[in-house]
Coordinates of N, CA and C in Angstrom, one line a residue:
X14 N -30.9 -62.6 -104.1 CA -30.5 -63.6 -103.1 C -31.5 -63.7 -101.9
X15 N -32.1 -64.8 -101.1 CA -33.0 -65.3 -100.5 C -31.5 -64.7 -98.7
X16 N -32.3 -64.5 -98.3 CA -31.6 -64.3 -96.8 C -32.2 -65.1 -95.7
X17 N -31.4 -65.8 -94.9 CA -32.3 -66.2 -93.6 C -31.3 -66.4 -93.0
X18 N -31.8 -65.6 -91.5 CA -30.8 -65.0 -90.2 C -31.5 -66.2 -89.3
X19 N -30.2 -67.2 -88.6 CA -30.9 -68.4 -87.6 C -31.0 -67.4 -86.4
X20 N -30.6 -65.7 -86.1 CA -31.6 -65.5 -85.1 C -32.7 -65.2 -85.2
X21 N -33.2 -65.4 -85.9 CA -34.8 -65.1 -85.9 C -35.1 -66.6 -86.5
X22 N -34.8 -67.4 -87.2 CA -35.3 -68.9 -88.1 C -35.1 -69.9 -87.2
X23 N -35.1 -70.6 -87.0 CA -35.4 -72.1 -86.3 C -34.4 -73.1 -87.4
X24 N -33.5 -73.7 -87.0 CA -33.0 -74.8 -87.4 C -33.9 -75.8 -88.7
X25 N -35.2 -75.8 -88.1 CA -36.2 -76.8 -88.6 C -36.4 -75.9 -90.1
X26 N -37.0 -74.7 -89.3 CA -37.6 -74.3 -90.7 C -36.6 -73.7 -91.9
X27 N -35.3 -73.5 -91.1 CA -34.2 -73.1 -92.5 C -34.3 -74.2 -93.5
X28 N -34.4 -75.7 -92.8 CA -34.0 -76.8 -93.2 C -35.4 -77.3 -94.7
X29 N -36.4 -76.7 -93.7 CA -37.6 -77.1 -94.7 C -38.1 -76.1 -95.8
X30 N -37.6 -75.0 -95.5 CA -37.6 -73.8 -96.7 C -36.3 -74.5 -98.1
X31 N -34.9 -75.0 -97.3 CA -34.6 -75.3 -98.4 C -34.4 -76.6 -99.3
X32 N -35.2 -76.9 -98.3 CA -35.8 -78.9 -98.8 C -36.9 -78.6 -100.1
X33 N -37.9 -77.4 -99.8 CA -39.1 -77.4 -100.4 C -38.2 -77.0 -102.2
X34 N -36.9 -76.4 -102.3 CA -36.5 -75.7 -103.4 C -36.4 -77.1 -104.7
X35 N -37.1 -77.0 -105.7 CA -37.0 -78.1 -106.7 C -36.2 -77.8 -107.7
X36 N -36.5 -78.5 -108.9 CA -35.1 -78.7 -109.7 C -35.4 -77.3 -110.5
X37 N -36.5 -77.0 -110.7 CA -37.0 -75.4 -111.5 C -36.6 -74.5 -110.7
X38 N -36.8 -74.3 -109.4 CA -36.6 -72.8 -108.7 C -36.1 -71.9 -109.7
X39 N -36.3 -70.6 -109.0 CA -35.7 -69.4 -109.8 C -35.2 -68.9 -108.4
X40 N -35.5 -69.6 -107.3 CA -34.3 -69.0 -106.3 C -33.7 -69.9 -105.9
X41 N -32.7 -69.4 -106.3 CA -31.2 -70.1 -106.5 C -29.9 -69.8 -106.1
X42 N -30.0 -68.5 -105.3 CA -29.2 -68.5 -104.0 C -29.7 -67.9 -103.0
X43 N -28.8 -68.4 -101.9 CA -29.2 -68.5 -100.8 C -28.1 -67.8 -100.1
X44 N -28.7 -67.2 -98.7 CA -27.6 -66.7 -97.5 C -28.1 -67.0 -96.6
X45 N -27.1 -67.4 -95.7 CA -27.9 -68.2 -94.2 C -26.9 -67.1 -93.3
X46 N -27.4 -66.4 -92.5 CA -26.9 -65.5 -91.5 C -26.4 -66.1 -90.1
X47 N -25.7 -65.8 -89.4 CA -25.7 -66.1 -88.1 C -25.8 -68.1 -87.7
X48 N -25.3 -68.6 -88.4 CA -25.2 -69.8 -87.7 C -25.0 -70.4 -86.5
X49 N -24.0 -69.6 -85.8 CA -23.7 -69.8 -84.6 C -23.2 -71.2 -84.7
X50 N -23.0 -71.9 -85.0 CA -22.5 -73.7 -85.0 C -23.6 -74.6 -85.1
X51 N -24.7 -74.2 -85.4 CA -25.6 -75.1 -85.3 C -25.4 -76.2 -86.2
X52 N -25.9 -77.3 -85.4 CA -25.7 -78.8 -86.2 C -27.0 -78.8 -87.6
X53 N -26.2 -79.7 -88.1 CA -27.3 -80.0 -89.4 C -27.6 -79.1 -90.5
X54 N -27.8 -78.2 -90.5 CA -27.5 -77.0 -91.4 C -27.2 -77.6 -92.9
X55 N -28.2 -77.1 -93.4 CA -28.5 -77.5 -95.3 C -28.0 -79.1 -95.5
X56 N -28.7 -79.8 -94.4 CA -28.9 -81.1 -94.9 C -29.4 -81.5 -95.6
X57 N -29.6 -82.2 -96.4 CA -30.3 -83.2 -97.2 C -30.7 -82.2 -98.3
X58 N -30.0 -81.5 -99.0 CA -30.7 -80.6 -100.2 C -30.3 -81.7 -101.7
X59 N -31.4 -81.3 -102.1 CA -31.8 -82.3 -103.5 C -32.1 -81.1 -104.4
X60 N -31.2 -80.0 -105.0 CA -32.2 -79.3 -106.0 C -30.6 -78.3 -106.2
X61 N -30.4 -77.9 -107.3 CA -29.4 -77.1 -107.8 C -29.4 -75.5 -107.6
X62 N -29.0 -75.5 -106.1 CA -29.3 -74.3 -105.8 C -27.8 -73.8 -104.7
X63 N -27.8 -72.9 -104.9 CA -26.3 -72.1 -104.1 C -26.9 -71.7 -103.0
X64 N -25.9 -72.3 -102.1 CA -26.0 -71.6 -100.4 C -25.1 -71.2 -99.4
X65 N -24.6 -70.1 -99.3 CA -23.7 -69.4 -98.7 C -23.6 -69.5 -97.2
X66 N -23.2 -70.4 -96.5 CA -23.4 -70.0 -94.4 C -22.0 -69.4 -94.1
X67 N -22.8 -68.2 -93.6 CA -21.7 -66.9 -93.4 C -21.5 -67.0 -91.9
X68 N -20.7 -68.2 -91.6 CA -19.8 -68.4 -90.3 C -19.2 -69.9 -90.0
X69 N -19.0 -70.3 -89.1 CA -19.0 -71.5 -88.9 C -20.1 -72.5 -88.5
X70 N -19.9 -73.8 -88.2 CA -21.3 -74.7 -88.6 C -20.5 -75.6 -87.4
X71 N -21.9 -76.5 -86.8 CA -21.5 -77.8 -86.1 C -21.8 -78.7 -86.9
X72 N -22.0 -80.1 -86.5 CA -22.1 -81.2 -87.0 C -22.5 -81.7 -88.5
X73 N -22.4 -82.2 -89.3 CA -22.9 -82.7 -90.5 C -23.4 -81.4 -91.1
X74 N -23.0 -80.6 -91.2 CA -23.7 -79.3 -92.1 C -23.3 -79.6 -93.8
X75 N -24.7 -80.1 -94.1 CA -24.2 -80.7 -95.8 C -24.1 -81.6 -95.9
X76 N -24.5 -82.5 -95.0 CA -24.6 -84.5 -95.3 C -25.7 -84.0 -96.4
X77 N -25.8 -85.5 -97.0 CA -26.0 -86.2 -97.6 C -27.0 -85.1 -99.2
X78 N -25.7 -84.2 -98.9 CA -25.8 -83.5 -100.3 C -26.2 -83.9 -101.6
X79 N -26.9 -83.4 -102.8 CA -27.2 -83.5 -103.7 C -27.2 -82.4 -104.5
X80 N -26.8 -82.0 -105.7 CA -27.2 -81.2 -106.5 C -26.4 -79.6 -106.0
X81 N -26.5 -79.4 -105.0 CA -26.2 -78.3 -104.2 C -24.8 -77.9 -103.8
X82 N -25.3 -76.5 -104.0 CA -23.5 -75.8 -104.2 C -23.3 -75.4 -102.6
X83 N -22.4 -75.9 -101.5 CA -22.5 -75.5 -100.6 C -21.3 -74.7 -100.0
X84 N -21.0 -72.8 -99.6 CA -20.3 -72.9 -99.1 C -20.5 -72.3 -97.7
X85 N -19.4 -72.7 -97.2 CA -19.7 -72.5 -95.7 C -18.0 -71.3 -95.1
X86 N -18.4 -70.3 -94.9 CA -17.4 -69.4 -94.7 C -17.3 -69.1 -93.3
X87 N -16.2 -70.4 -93.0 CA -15.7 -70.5 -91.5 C -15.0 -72.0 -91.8
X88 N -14.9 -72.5 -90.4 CA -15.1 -73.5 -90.4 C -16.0 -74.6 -90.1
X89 N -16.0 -76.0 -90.0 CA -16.9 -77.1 -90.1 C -16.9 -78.0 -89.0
X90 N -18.0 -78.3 -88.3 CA -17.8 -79.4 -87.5 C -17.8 -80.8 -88.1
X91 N -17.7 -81.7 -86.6 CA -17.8 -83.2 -87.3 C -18.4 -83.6 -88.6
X92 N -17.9 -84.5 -89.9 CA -19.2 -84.9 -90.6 C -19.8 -83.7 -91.5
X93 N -18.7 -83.1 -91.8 CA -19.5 -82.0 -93.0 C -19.7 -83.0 -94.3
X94 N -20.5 -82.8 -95.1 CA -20.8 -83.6 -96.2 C -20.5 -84.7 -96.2
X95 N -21.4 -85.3 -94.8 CA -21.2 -86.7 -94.6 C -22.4 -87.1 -96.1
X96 N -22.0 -88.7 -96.5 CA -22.9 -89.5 -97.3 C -23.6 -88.5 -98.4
X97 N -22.4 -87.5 -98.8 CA -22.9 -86.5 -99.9 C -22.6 -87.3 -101.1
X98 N -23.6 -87.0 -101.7 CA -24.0 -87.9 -103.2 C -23.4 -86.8 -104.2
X99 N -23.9 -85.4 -104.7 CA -23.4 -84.8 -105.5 C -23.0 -83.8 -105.1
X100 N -22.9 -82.5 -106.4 CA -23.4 -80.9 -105.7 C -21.5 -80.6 -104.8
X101 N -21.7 -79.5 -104.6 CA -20.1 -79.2 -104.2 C -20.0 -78.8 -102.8
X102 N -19.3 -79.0 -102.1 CA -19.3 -78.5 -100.9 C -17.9 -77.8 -100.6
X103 N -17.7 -76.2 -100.0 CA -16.2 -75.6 -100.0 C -16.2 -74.7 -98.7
X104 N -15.5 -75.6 -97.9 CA -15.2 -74.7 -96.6 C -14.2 -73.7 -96.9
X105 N -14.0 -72.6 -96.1 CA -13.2 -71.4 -96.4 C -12.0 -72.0 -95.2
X106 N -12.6 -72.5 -93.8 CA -11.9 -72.6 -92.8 C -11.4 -74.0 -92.8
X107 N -11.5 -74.5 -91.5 CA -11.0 -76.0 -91.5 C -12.2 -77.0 -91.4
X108 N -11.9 -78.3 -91.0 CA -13.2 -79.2 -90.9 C -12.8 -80.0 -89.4
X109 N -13.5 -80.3 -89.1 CA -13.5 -81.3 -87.9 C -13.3 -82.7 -88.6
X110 N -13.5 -83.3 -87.5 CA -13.4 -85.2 -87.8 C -14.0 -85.5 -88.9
X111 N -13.6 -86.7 -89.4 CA -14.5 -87.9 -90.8 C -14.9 -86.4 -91.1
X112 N -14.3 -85.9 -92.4 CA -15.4 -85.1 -93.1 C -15.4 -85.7 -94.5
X113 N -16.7 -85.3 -95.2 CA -16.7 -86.4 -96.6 C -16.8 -88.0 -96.0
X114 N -17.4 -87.9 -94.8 CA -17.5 -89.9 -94.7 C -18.6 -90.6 -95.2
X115 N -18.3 -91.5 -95.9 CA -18.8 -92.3 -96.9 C -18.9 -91.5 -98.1
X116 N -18.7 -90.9 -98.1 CA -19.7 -89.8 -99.5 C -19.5 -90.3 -100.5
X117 N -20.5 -90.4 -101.5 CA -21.1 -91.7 -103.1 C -20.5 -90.7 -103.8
X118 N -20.0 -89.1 -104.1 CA -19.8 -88.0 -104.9 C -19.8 -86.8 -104.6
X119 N -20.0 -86.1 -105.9 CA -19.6 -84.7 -105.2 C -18.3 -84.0 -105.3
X120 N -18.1 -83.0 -105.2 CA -16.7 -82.1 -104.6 C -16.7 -82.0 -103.6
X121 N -15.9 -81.5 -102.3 CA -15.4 -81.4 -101.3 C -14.5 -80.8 -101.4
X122 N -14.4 -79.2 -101.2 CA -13.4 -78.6 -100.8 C -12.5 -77.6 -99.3
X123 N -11.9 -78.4 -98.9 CA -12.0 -77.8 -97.6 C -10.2 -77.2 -97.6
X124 N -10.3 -75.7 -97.6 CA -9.3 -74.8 -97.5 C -8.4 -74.6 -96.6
X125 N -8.6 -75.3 -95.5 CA -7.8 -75.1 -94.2 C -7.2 -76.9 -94.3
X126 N -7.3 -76.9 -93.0 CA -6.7 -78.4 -92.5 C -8.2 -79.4 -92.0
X127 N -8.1 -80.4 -92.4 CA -8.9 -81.7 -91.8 C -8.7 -82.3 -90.9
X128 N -8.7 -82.7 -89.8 CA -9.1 -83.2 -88.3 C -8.9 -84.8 -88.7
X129 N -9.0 -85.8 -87.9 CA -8.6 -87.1 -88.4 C -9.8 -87.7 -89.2
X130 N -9.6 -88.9 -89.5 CA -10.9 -89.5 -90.2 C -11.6 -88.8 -91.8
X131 N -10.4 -88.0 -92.3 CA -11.2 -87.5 -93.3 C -10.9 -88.4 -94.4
X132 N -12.4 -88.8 -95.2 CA -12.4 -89.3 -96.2 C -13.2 -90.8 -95.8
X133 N -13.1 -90.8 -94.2 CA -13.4 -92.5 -94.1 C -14.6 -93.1 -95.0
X134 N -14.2 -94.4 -95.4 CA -15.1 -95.4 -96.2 C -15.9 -94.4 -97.1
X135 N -15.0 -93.7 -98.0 CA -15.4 -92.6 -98.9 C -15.8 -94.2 -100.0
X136 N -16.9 -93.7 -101.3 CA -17.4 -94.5 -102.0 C -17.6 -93.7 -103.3
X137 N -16.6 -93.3 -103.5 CA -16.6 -92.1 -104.8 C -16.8 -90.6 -104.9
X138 N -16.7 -89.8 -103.8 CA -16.7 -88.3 -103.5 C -14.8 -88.2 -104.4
X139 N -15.1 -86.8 -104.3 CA -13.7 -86.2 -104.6 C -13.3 -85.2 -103.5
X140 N -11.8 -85.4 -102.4 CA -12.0 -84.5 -101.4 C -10.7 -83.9 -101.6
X141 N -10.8 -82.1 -101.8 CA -9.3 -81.8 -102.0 C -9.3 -81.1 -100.4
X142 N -8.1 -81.3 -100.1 CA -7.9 -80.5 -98.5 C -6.7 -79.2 -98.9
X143 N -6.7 -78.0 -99.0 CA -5.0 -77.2 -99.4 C -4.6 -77.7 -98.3
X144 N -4.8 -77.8 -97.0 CA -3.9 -78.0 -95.8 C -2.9 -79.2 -95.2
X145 N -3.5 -79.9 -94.3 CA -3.0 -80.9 -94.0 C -4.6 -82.2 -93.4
X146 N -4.1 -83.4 -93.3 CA -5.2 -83.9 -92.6 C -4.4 -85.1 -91.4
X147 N -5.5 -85.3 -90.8 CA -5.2 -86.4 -89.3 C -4.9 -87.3 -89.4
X148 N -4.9 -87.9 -88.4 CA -4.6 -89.7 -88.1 C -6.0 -90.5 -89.0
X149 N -5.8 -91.6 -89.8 CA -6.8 -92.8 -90.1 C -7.6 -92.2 -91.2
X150 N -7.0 -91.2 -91.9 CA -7.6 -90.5 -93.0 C -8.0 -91.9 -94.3
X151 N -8.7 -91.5 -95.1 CA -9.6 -92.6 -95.7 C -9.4 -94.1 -95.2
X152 N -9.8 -94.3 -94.3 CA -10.3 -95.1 -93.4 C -10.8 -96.3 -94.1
X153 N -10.5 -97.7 -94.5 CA -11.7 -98.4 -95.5 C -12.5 -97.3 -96.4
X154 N -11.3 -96.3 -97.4 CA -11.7 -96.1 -98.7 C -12.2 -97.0 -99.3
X155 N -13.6 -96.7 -100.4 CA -13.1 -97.6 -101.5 C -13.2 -97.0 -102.9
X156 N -13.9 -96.2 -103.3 CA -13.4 -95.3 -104.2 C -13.5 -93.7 -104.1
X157 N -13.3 -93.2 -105.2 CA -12.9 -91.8 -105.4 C -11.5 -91.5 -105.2
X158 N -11.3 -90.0 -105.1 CA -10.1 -89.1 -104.8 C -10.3 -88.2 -103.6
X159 N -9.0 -88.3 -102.9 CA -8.2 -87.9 -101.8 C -7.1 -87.3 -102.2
X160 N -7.5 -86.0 -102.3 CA -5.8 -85.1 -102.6 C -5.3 -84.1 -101.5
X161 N -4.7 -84.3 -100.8 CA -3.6 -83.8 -99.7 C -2.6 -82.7 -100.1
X162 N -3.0 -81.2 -100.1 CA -1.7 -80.6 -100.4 C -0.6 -80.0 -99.4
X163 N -1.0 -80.8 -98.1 CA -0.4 -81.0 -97.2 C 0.5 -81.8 -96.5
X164 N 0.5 -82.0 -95.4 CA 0.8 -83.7 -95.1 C -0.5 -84.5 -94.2
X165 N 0.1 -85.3 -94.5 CA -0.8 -86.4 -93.7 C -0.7 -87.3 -92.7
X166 N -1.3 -87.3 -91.5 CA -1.1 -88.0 -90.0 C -1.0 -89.7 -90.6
X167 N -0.7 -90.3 -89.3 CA -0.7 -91.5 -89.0 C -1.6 -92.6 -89.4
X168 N -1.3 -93.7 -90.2 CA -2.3 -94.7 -90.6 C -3.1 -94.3 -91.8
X169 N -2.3 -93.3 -93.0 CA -3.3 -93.3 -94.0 C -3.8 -94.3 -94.6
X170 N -4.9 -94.5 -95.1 CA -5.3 -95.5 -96.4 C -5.6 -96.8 -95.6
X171 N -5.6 -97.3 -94.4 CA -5.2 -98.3 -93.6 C -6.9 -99.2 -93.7
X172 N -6.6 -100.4 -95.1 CA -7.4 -101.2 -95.2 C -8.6 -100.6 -96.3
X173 N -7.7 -99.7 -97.2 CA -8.3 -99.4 -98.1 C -8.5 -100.2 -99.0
X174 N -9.7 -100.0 -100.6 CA -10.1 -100.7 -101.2 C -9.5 -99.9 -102.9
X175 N -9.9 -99.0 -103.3 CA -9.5 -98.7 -104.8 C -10.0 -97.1 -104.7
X176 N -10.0 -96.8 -103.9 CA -9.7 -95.5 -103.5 C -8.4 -94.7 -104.2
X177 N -8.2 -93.5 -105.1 CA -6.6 -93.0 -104.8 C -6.3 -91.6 -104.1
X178 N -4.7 -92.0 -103.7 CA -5.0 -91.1 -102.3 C -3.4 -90.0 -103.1
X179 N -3.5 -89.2 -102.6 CA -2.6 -87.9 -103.8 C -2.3 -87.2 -102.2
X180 N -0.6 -87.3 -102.4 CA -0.2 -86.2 -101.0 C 0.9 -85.5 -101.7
X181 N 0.8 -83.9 -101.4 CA 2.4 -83.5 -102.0 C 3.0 -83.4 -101.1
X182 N 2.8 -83.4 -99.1 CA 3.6 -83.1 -98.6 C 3.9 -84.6 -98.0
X183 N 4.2 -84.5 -96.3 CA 4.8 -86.1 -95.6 C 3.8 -86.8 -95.4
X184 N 4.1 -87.8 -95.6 CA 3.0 -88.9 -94.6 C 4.0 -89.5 -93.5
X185 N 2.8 -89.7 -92.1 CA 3.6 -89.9 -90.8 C 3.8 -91.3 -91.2
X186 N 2.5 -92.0 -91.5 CA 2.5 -93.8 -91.6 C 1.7 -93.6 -91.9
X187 N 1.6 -94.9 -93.0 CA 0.8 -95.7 -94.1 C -0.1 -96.6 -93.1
X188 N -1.3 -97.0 -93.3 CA -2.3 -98.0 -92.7 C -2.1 -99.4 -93.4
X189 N -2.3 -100.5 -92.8 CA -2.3 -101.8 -93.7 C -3.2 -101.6 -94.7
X190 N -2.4 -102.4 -95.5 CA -2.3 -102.8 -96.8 C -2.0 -101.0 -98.0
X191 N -1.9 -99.9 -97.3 CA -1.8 -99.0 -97.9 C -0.1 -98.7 -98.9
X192 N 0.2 -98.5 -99.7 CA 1.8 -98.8 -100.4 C 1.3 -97.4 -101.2
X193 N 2.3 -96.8 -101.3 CA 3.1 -95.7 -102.6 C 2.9 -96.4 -103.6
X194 N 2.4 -95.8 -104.8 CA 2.3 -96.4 -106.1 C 2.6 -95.6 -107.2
X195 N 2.9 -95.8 -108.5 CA 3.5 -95.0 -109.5 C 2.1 -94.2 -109.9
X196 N 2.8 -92.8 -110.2 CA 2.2 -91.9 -110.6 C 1.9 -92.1 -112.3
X197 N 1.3 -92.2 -113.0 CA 0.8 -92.5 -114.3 C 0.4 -90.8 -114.7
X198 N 0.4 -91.2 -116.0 CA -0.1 -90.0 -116.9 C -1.5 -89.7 -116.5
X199 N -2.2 -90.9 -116.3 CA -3.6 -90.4 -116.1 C -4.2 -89.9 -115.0
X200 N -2.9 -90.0 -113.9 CA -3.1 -89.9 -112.7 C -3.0 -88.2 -112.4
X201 N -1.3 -87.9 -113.2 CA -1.4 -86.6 -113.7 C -2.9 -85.9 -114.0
X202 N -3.1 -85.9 -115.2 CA -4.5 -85.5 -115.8 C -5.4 -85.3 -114.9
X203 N -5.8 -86.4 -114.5 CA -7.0 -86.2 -112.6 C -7.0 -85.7 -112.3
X204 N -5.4 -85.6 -111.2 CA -4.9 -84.7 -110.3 C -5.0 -83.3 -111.0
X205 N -4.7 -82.5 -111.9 CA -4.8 -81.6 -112.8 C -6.0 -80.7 -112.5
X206 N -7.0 -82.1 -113.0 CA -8.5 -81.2 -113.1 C -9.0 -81.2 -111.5
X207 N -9.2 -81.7 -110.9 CA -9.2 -81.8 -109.5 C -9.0 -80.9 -108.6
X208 N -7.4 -80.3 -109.0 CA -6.7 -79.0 -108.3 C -6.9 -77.6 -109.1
X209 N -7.9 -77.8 -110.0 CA -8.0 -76.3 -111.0 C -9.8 -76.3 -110.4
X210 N -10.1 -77.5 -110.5 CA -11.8 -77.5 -109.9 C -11.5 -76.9 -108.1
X211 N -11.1 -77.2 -107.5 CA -10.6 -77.1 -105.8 C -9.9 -75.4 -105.9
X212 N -9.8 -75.0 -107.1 CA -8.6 -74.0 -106.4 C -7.1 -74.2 -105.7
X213 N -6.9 -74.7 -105.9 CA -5.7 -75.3 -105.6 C -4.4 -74.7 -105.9
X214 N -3.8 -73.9 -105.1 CA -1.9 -73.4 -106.0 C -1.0 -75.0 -105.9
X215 N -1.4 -75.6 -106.7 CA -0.5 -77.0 -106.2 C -0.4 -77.5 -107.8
X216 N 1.1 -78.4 -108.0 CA 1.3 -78.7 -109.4 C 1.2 -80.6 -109.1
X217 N 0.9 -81.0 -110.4 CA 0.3 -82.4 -110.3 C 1.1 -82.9 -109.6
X218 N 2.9 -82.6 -110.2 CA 4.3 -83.2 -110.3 C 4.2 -83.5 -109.2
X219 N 4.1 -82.2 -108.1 CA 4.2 -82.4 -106.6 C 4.0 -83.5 -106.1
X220 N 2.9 -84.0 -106.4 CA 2.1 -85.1 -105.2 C 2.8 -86.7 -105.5
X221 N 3.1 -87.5 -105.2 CA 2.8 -88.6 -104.7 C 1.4 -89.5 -104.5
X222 N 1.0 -91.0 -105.5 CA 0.6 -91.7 -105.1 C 0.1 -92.5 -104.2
X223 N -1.4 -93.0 -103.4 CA -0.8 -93.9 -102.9 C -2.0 -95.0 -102.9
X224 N -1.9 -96.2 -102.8 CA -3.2 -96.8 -103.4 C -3.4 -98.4 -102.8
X225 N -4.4 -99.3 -102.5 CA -4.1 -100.6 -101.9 C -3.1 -101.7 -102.5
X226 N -2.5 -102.5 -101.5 CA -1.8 -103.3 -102.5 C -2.7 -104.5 -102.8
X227 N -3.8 -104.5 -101.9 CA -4.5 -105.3 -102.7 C -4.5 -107.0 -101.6
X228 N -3.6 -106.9 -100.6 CA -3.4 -108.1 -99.9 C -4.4 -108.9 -99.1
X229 N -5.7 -107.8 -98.8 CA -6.3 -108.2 -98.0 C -7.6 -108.6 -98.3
X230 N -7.3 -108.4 -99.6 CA -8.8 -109.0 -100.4 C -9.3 -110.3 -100.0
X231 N -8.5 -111.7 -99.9 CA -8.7 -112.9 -99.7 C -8.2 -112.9 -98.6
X232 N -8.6 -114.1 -97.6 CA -8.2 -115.2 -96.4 C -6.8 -115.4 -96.8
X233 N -6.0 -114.8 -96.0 CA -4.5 -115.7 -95.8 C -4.5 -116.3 -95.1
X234 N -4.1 -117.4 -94.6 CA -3.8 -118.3 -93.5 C -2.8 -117.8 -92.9
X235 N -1.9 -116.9 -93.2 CA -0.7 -116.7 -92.2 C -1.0 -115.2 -91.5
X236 N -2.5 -114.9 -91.6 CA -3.0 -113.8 -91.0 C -3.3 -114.4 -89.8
X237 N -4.2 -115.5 -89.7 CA -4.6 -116.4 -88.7 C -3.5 -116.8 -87.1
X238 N -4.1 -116.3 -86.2 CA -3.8 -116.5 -84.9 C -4.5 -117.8 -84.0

């Protein structure tokens, strides 16, 4: 395993040591020491490589992920695996605000509780949370999975697109156009592989549905003020 302590490394060059790692490497894991919260931390990695940060992290630590196995043993600030494309991301602790926002793919696993905004205008990530998450959680979703084995704050799903959103515990309130929807066999099955991929002590049965109704796709006139 590759070590690098951020008191002695520079932000910059953690960042460019693991940008340089290609799709061949033979080093293929990684330990990042001493984070202290620094922002940005194993952004933008493109190459199939494991990376351990042994503490907590600030800002976006793990946007716009690719290929890369990221865990982060603490918790996360704002924007972890923001606009993450593939590759896995697994917090041990909790996450701050919008975590997984926008993200095209990927896993997302975050072991604690989510902060509000998690999931916003997700576009095909998968985000399991064991805890609970915030107010305005997937935010203008429009696809992937959102599994909750918690509850969920105020305004979920509000102005979502085809997103599905999986909660086994309460929701405070639904966001417009967000409705409860029937749980299907295949929905089952998803949910299944999702919470065996995440780690998850949670059974499919548990969760509840919830998905757009679909109203706000077109111009209604009786929206009109």
């Amino acid at each position: 395993m590759q070590t690098i302590d951020m008191e002695t490394t520079s932000l910059r060059d953690l960042n460019a040591t693991l940008h340089a790692q290609a799709e061949m490497t033979n080093q293929t894991a990684w330990s990042i020491e001493n984070p202290k919260g620094a922002h940005a931390i194993a952004c933008g990695l493109d190459a199939p490589i494991d990376v351990t940060v042994k503490g907590s992290t600030g800002y976006y630590c793990a946007g716009m992920n690719k290929q890369a196995t990221v865990n982060i043993k603490g918790s996360a600030g704002p924007g972890v695996a923001e606009n993450m494309m593939s590759g896995t991301v697994i917090i041990d602790g909790d996450a701050s605000q919008y975590a997984g926002a926008t993200g095209h793919g990927g896993l997302l696993v975050i072991k604690g509780n989510a902060s509000s905004r998690c999931g916003i205008s997700m576009k095909g990530i998968d985000i399991v949370v064991h805890g609970n998450i915030g107010h305005m959680s997937a935010f203008m979703a429009q696809t992937g999975n959102l599994v909750v084995c918690g509850d969920a704050g105020d305004a979920l799903g509000d102005s979502l697109y085809e997103a599905r959103l999986f909660v086994r515990g309460s929701v405070k309130s639904l966001g417009a156009d967000c409705i409860e929807k029937e749980m299907r066999p295949e929905h089952l099955e998803l949910l299944a592989d999702l919470l065996e991929r995440a780690g998850a002590d949670a059974k499919p049965e548990e969760f509840k549905r919830y998905g757009s109704a679909r109203k706000l796709y077109n111009f209604n006139i009786d929206n009109a003020y």
